[in-house]
Amino acid sequence: MKGEAWLFTGTALFFGATTLLYGWLSREPAGTAALCVSFVMSSLVAAFLWRQYGRGGERPEDRDEAEVRDAGGQRLYFPARSYFPVLAAAGSALIGLGVVQGLWLCLIGFGVLLPGILGFAFQNLGHPE
């Protein structure tokens, strides 16, 4: 986790420096805003990864001397079939079309997207592990 955190920290620093330099030299608001959003998004990912590293410590992937058998531990359950990705994709597409076509289609898209997101979040609650 520490390697990923450093990677996104470096990316955030790059976008931060580029945003300041581009905004100062060009005085162009659209490019500056896009770079600023890139800085914020990479900073959020870096902050999340640093927090997870602080909570969980080193993983076997972080150690050079780790063996394959060290990677045991929590096993994740992935259902064989799930329709929630289809719902989430359809809802996202409808929201995108709704921005162009009208509010009514955007609202339908949110109505389709919400069950997809909730299904992703809660589909494994009944699993024993």
Short mmCIF file of N, CA and C in Angstrom, two decimals:
data_model
loop_
_atom_site.label_atom_id
_atom_site.label_comp_id
_atom_site.label_asym_id
_atom_site.label_seq_id
_atom_site.Cartn_x
_atom_site.Cartn_y
_atom_site.Cartn_z
N MET A 1 0.83 -1.19 0.00
CA MET A 1 0.00 0.00 0.00
C MET A 1 0.88 1.26 0.00
N LYS A 2 2.06 1.13 0.58
CA LYS A 2 2.93 2.29 0.68
C LYS A 2 3.43 2.73 -0.70
N GLY A 3 3.70 1.78 -1.56
CA GLY A 3 4.15 2.12 -2.92
C GLY A 3 3.08 2.85 -3.71
N GLU A 4 1.85 2.39 -3.61
CA GLU A 4 0.75 3.06 -4.30
C GLU A 4 0.52 4.45 -3.74
N ALA A 5 0.66 4.60 -2.42
CA ALA A 5 0.47 5.90 -1.79
C ALA A 5 1.53 6.89 -2.29
N TRP A 6 2.78 6.44 -2.38
CA TRP A 6 3.82 7.32 -2.89
C TRP A 6 3.59 7.67 -4.35
N LEU A 7 3.11 6.71 -5.13
CA LEU A 7 2.84 6.96 -6.55
C LEU A 7 1.79 8.06 -6.72
N PHE A 8 0.68 7.96 -6.00
CA PHE A 8 -0.37 8.96 -6.13
C PHE A 8 0.02 10.29 -5.47
N THR A 9 0.88 10.25 -4.45
CA THR A 9 1.37 11.49 -3.87
C THR A 9 2.23 12.23 -4.89
N GLY A 10 3.08 11.51 -5.58
CA GLY A 10 3.90 12.13 -6.63
C GLY A 10 3.05 12.67 -7.77
N THR A 11 2.01 11.94 -8.14
CA THR A 11 1.11 12.42 -9.18
C THR A 11 0.39 13.69 -8.74
N ALA A 12 -0.05 13.72 -7.48
CA ALA A 12 -0.73 14.91 -6.96
C ALA A 12 0.23 16.10 -6.94
N LEU A 13 1.47 15.88 -6.51
CA LEU A 13 2.44 16.97 -6.51
C LEU A 13 2.72 17.48 -7.92
N PHE A 14 2.81 16.57 -8.88
CA PHE A 14 3.01 16.96 -10.27
C PHE A 14 1.85 17.83 -10.76
N PHE A 15 0.61 17.37 -10.52
CA PHE A 15 -0.54 18.14 -10.98
C PHE A 15 -0.65 19.47 -10.24
N GLY A 16 -0.28 19.50 -8.96
CA GLY A 16 -0.31 20.76 -8.22
C GLY A 16 0.68 21.77 -8.78
N ALA A 17 1.91 21.33 -9.04
CA ALA A 17 2.92 22.23 -9.60
C ALA A 17 2.54 22.66 -11.01
N THR A 18 2.03 21.74 -11.80
CA THR A 18 1.61 22.06 -13.16
C THR A 18 0.44 23.03 -13.16
N THR A 19 -0.49 22.86 -12.22
CA THR A 19 -1.62 23.78 -12.13
C THR A 19 -1.16 25.19 -11.83
N LEU A 20 -0.27 25.33 -10.86
CA LEU A 20 0.23 26.66 -10.50
C LEU A 20 1.00 27.30 -11.65
N LEU A 21 1.87 26.55 -12.28
CA LEU A 21 2.66 27.08 -13.37
C LEU A 21 1.80 27.42 -14.58
N TYR A 22 0.90 26.54 -14.94
CA TYR A 22 0.03 26.77 -16.10
C TYR A 22 -0.92 27.94 -15.84
N GLY A 23 -1.48 28.01 -14.64
CA GLY A 23 -2.38 29.11 -14.32
C GLY A 23 -1.68 30.45 -14.29
N TRP A 24 -0.43 30.46 -13.83
CA TRP A 24 0.31 31.71 -13.76
C TRP A 24 0.77 32.18 -15.15
N LEU A 25 1.20 31.23 -16.00
CA LEU A 25 1.72 31.62 -17.30
C LEU A 25 0.64 31.82 -18.36
N SER A 26 -0.43 31.07 -18.32
CA SER A 26 -1.39 31.12 -19.42
C SER A 26 -2.59 32.02 -19.14
N ARG A 27 -2.99 32.13 -17.89
CA ARG A 27 -4.19 32.87 -17.51
C ARG A 27 -5.42 32.37 -18.25
N GLU A 28 -5.44 31.07 -18.49
CA GLU A 28 -6.55 30.45 -19.21
C GLU A 28 -7.34 29.60 -18.21
N PRO A 29 -8.62 29.91 -17.97
CA PRO A 29 -9.33 29.27 -16.86
C PRO A 29 -9.72 27.81 -17.09
N ALA A 30 -9.99 27.41 -18.33
CA ALA A 30 -10.46 26.03 -18.56
C ALA A 30 -9.36 25.01 -18.29
N GLY A 31 -8.18 25.26 -18.80
CA GLY A 31 -7.07 24.33 -18.57
C GLY A 31 -6.64 24.31 -17.11
N THR A 32 -6.66 25.48 -16.49
CA THR A 32 -6.31 25.56 -15.07
C THR A 32 -7.30 24.79 -14.23
N ALA A 33 -8.59 24.91 -14.56
CA ALA A 33 -9.61 24.17 -13.82
C ALA A 33 -9.45 22.66 -14.01
N ALA A 34 -9.14 22.23 -15.23
CA ALA A 34 -8.96 20.80 -15.48
C ALA A 34 -7.76 20.26 -14.71
N LEU A 35 -6.67 21.01 -14.69
CA LEU A 35 -5.50 20.57 -13.93
C LEU A 35 -5.76 20.60 -12.43
N CYS A 36 -6.54 21.56 -11.98
CA CYS A 36 -6.88 21.64 -10.56
C CYS A 36 -7.74 20.44 -10.15
N VAL A 37 -8.68 20.06 -10.98
CA VAL A 37 -9.50 18.88 -10.69
C VAL A 37 -8.62 17.62 -10.67
N SER A 38 -7.67 17.53 -11.59
CA SER A 38 -6.75 16.38 -11.59
C SER A 38 -5.93 16.34 -10.30
N PHE A 39 -5.49 17.50 -9.84
CA PHE A 39 -4.75 17.57 -8.58
C PHE A 39 -5.61 17.11 -7.41
N VAL A 40 -6.85 17.58 -7.35
CA VAL A 40 -7.74 17.22 -6.24
C VAL A 40 -8.04 15.73 -6.25
N MET A 41 -8.33 15.17 -7.41
CA MET A 41 -8.66 13.75 -7.49
C MET A 41 -7.47 12.86 -7.10
N SER A 42 -6.29 13.18 -7.60
CA SER A 42 -5.13 12.37 -7.23
C SER A 42 -4.77 12.57 -5.75
N SER A 43 -5.04 13.74 -5.21
CA SER A 43 -4.81 13.97 -3.78
C SER A 43 -5.76 13.14 -2.92
N LEU A 44 -7.01 13.03 -3.37
CA LEU A 44 -7.97 12.21 -2.63
C LEU A 44 -7.55 10.74 -2.61
N VAL A 45 -7.11 10.24 -3.75
CA VAL A 45 -6.66 8.84 -3.79
C VAL A 45 -5.43 8.65 -2.92
N ALA A 46 -4.49 9.60 -2.98
CA ALA A 46 -3.28 9.50 -2.15
C ALA A 46 -3.63 9.54 -0.67
N ALA A 47 -4.54 10.42 -0.28
CA ALA A 47 -4.94 10.50 1.13
C ALA A 47 -5.60 9.21 1.59
N PHE A 48 -6.44 8.64 0.74
CA PHE A 48 -7.08 7.37 1.09
C PHE A 48 -6.04 6.26 1.25
N LEU A 49 -5.08 6.18 0.34
CA LEU A 49 -4.07 5.12 0.42
C LEU A 49 -3.16 5.30 1.64
N TRP A 50 -2.79 6.53 1.97
CA TRP A 50 -1.99 6.76 3.17
C TRP A 50 -2.77 6.39 4.42
N ARG A 51 -4.06 6.68 4.43
CA ARG A 51 -4.89 6.33 5.59
C ARG A 51 -5.00 4.81 5.74
N GLN A 52 -5.21 4.12 4.63
CA GLN A 52 -5.30 2.66 4.68
C GLN A 52 -3.97 2.05 5.10
N TYR A 53 -2.87 2.64 4.66
CA TYR A 53 -1.56 2.13 5.07
C TYR A 53 -1.36 2.34 6.57
N GLY A 54 -1.81 3.47 7.07
CA GLY A 54 -1.69 3.73 8.50
C GLY A 54 -2.56 2.81 9.34
N ARG A 55 -3.71 2.44 8.85
CA ARG A 55 -4.61 1.57 9.59
C ARG A 55 -4.19 0.11 9.51
N GLY A 56 -3.77 -0.33 8.33
CA GLY A 56 -3.49 -1.75 8.14
C GLY A 56 -2.03 -2.13 8.19
N GLY A 57 -1.14 -1.19 8.09
CA GLY A 57 0.29 -1.50 8.11
C GLY A 57 0.75 -2.07 6.78
N GLU A 58 1.90 -2.69 6.83
CA GLU A 58 2.47 -3.26 5.62
C GLU A 58 1.74 -4.52 5.19
N ARG A 59 1.60 -4.67 3.89
CA ARG A 59 1.06 -5.89 3.33
C ARG A 59 2.23 -6.76 2.87
N PRO A 60 1.97 -8.02 2.56
CA PRO A 60 3.07 -8.85 2.05
C PRO A 60 3.67 -8.30 0.75
N GLU A 61 2.88 -7.60 -0.05
CA GLU A 61 3.40 -7.05 -1.29
C GLU A 61 4.39 -5.93 -1.06
N ASP A 62 4.36 -5.33 0.12
CA ASP A 62 5.25 -4.22 0.44
C ASP A 62 6.63 -4.68 0.87
N ARG A 63 6.77 -5.94 1.24
CA ARG A 63 8.05 -6.46 1.73
C ARG A 63 8.77 -7.20 0.61
N ASP A 64 10.08 -6.96 0.48
CA ASP A 64 10.88 -7.62 -0.55
C ASP A 64 11.08 -9.11 -0.26
N GLU A 65 11.14 -9.48 1.02
CA GLU A 65 11.42 -10.87 1.37
C GLU A 65 10.17 -11.71 1.57
N ALA A 66 9.01 -11.21 1.19
CA ALA A 66 7.75 -11.94 1.40
C ALA A 66 7.64 -13.12 0.45
N GLU A 67 6.99 -14.16 0.93
CA GLU A 67 6.73 -15.36 0.14
C GLU A 67 5.27 -15.35 -0.32
N VAL A 68 4.95 -16.21 -1.26
CA VAL A 68 3.59 -16.29 -1.76
C VAL A 68 2.64 -16.73 -0.66
N ARG A 69 3.08 -17.63 0.19
CA ARG A 69 2.22 -18.14 1.25
C ARG A 69 1.89 -17.09 2.31
N ASP A 70 2.64 -15.99 2.33
CA ASP A 70 2.36 -14.91 3.28
C ASP A 70 1.10 -14.13 2.93
N ALA A 71 0.62 -14.28 1.73
CA ALA A 71 -0.52 -13.48 1.27
C ALA A 71 -1.85 -14.05 1.71
N GLY A 72 -1.87 -15.05 2.56
CA GLY A 72 -3.13 -15.61 3.06
C GLY A 72 -3.88 -14.59 3.88
N GLY A 73 -4.95 -15.00 4.44
CA GLY A 73 -5.71 -14.06 5.27
C GLY A 73 -7.12 -13.93 4.75
N GLN A 74 -7.56 -12.72 4.61
CA GLN A 74 -8.95 -12.47 4.23
C GLN A 74 -9.20 -12.94 2.80
N ARG A 75 -10.23 -13.73 2.66
CA ARG A 75 -10.64 -14.18 1.33
C ARG A 75 -11.93 -13.48 0.98
N LEU A 76 -11.97 -12.97 -0.23
CA LEU A 76 -13.14 -12.23 -0.66
C LEU A 76 -14.12 -13.14 -1.38
N TYR A 77 -15.37 -12.81 -1.27
CA TYR A 77 -16.41 -13.57 -1.95
C TYR A 77 -16.91 -12.76 -3.13
N PHE A 78 -16.83 -13.35 -4.32
CA PHE A 78 -17.34 -12.70 -5.51
C PHE A 78 -18.47 -13.57 -6.05
N PRO A 79 -19.68 -13.02 -6.16
CA PRO A 79 -20.79 -13.81 -6.65
C PRO A 79 -20.58 -14.21 -8.11
N ALA A 80 -21.13 -15.38 -8.46
CA ALA A 80 -20.96 -15.89 -9.81
C ALA A 80 -21.66 -14.98 -10.83
N ARG A 81 -22.85 -14.52 -10.51
CA ARG A 81 -23.60 -13.64 -11.40
C ARG A 81 -24.16 -12.48 -10.61
N SER A 82 -24.13 -11.34 -11.25
CA SER A 82 -24.70 -10.17 -10.62
C SER A 82 -25.21 -9.24 -11.72
N TYR A 83 -26.41 -8.74 -11.55
CA TYR A 83 -26.97 -7.80 -12.51
C TYR A 83 -26.73 -6.36 -12.10
N PHE A 84 -26.11 -6.15 -10.97
CA PHE A 84 -25.88 -4.80 -10.50
C PHE A 84 -24.91 -4.00 -11.38
N PRO A 85 -23.88 -4.61 -11.97
CA PRO A 85 -23.04 -3.82 -12.89
C PRO A 85 -23.82 -3.33 -14.10
N VAL A 86 -24.75 -4.14 -14.58
CA VAL A 86 -25.56 -3.72 -15.72
C VAL A 86 -26.45 -2.55 -15.34
N LEU A 87 -27.04 -2.61 -14.14
CA LEU A 87 -27.87 -1.51 -13.67
C LEU A 87 -27.05 -0.23 -13.50
N ALA A 88 -25.88 -0.35 -12.94
CA ALA A 88 -25.04 0.83 -12.74
C ALA A 88 -24.60 1.43 -14.07
N ALA A 89 -24.25 0.59 -15.03
CA ALA A 89 -23.84 1.09 -16.34
C ALA A 89 -25.01 1.73 -17.07
N ALA A 90 -26.17 1.10 -17.02
CA ALA A 90 -27.34 1.68 -17.69
C ALA A 90 -27.74 3.00 -17.04
N GLY A 91 -27.70 3.06 -15.72
CA GLY A 91 -28.03 4.31 -15.03
C GLY A 91 -27.05 5.42 -15.37
N SER A 92 -25.77 5.09 -15.44
CA SER A 92 -24.77 6.10 -15.79
C SER A 92 -24.97 6.60 -17.22
N ALA A 93 -25.29 5.68 -18.13
CA ALA A 93 -25.54 6.08 -19.52
C ALA A 93 -26.78 6.96 -19.62
N LEU A 94 -27.81 6.62 -18.87
CA LEU A 94 -29.03 7.44 -18.91
C LEU A 94 -28.79 8.82 -18.31
N ILE A 95 -27.98 8.90 -17.28
CA ILE A 95 -27.65 10.21 -16.72
C ILE A 95 -26.87 11.04 -17.73
N GLY A 96 -25.91 10.41 -18.41
CA GLY A 96 -25.15 11.12 -19.44
C GLY A 96 -26.03 11.60 -20.57
N LEU A 97 -26.97 10.76 -21.00
CA LEU A 97 -27.91 11.19 -22.04
C LEU A 97 -28.87 12.24 -21.52
N GLY A 98 -29.22 12.14 -20.25
CA GLY A 98 -30.13 13.09 -19.66
C GLY A 98 -29.56 14.49 -19.57
N VAL A 99 -28.25 14.59 -19.44
CA VAL A 99 -27.62 15.91 -19.43
C VAL A 99 -27.83 16.59 -20.78
N VAL A 100 -27.82 15.80 -21.84
CA VAL A 100 -27.99 16.35 -23.18
C VAL A 100 -29.47 16.51 -23.54
N GLN A 101 -30.27 15.49 -23.27
CA GLN A 101 -31.65 15.47 -23.73
C GLN A 101 -32.63 16.19 -22.82
N GLY A 102 -32.46 16.07 -21.54
CA GLY A 102 -33.38 16.76 -20.65
C GLY A 102 -33.37 16.17 -19.25
N LEU A 103 -33.96 16.91 -18.34
CA LEU A 103 -33.97 16.54 -16.93
C LEU A 103 -34.74 15.24 -16.69
N TRP A 104 -35.78 14.99 -17.42
CA TRP A 104 -36.59 13.81 -17.20
C TRP A 104 -35.77 12.53 -17.38
N LEU A 105 -34.93 12.49 -18.41
CA LEU A 105 -34.10 11.31 -18.64
C LEU A 105 -33.00 11.19 -17.58
N CYS A 106 -32.51 12.32 -17.11
CA CYS A 106 -31.51 12.31 -16.05
C CYS A 106 -32.10 11.76 -14.75
N LEU A 107 -33.31 12.13 -14.44
CA LEU A 107 -33.97 11.61 -13.23
C LEU A 107 -34.23 10.11 -13.34
N ILE A 108 -34.63 9.65 -14.51
CA ILE A 108 -34.79 8.20 -14.73
C ILE A 108 -33.44 7.50 -14.53
N GLY A 109 -32.38 8.11 -15.03
CA GLY A 109 -31.04 7.53 -14.87
C GLY A 109 -30.64 7.39 -13.41
N PHE A 110 -30.94 8.41 -12.60
CA PHE A 110 -30.65 8.30 -11.16
C PHE A 110 -31.49 7.21 -10.51
N GLY A 111 -32.73 7.05 -10.99
CA GLY A 111 -33.58 5.98 -10.47
C GLY A 111 -33.07 4.60 -10.82
N VAL A 112 -32.39 4.46 -11.94
CA VAL A 112 -31.81 3.17 -12.33
C VAL A 112 -30.44 2.98 -11.66
N LEU A 113 -29.68 4.05 -11.51
CA LEU A 113 -28.34 3.96 -10.93
C LEU A 113 -28.37 3.63 -9.44
N LEU A 114 -29.32 4.18 -8.71
CA LEU A 114 -29.37 3.97 -7.26
C LEU A 114 -29.48 2.50 -6.86
N PRO A 115 -30.38 1.69 -7.46
CA PRO A 115 -30.38 0.27 -7.10
C PRO A 115 -29.09 -0.46 -7.48
N GLY A 116 -28.46 -0.02 -8.57
CA GLY A 116 -27.19 -0.64 -8.95
C GLY A 116 -26.09 -0.39 -7.92
N ILE A 117 -26.01 0.83 -7.43
CA ILE A 117 -25.00 1.16 -6.42
C ILE A 117 -25.30 0.46 -5.10
N LEU A 118 -26.56 0.50 -4.70
CA LEU A 118 -26.92 -0.18 -3.44
C LEU A 118 -26.71 -1.69 -3.54
N GLY A 119 -26.98 -2.25 -4.70
CA GLY A 119 -26.74 -3.67 -4.89
C GLY A 119 -25.27 -4.03 -4.80
N PHE A 120 -24.41 -3.19 -5.41
CA PHE A 120 -22.98 -3.41 -5.27
C PHE A 120 -22.55 -3.38 -3.81
N ALA A 121 -23.09 -2.44 -3.06
CA ALA A 121 -22.66 -2.26 -1.68
C ALA A 121 -23.15 -3.37 -0.76
N PHE A 122 -24.35 -3.89 -1.01
CA PHE A 122 -24.96 -4.80 -0.05
C PHE A 122 -25.19 -6.21 -0.57
N GLN A 123 -24.65 -6.59 -1.71
CA GLN A 123 -24.93 -7.92 -2.24
C GLN A 123 -24.25 -9.04 -1.46
N ASN A 124 -23.21 -8.75 -0.72
CA ASN A 124 -22.49 -9.81 0.01
C ASN A 124 -22.87 -9.88 1.48
N LEU A 125 -23.91 -9.18 1.89
CA LEU A 125 -24.28 -9.20 3.31
C LEU A 125 -24.74 -10.56 3.79
N GLY A 126 -25.38 -11.33 2.94
CA GLY A 126 -25.88 -12.63 3.36
C GLY A 126 -24.85 -13.73 3.31
N HIS A 127 -23.65 -13.44 2.82
CA HIS A 127 -22.61 -14.46 2.73
C HIS A 127 -22.01 -14.69 4.12
N PRO A 128 -21.76 -15.96 4.49
CA PRO A 128 -21.31 -16.27 5.85
C PRO A 128 -19.95 -15.70 6.21
N GLU A 129 -19.04 -15.48 5.28
CA GLU A 129 -17.69 -14.99 5.62
C GLU A 129 -17.66 -13.52 5.78
#
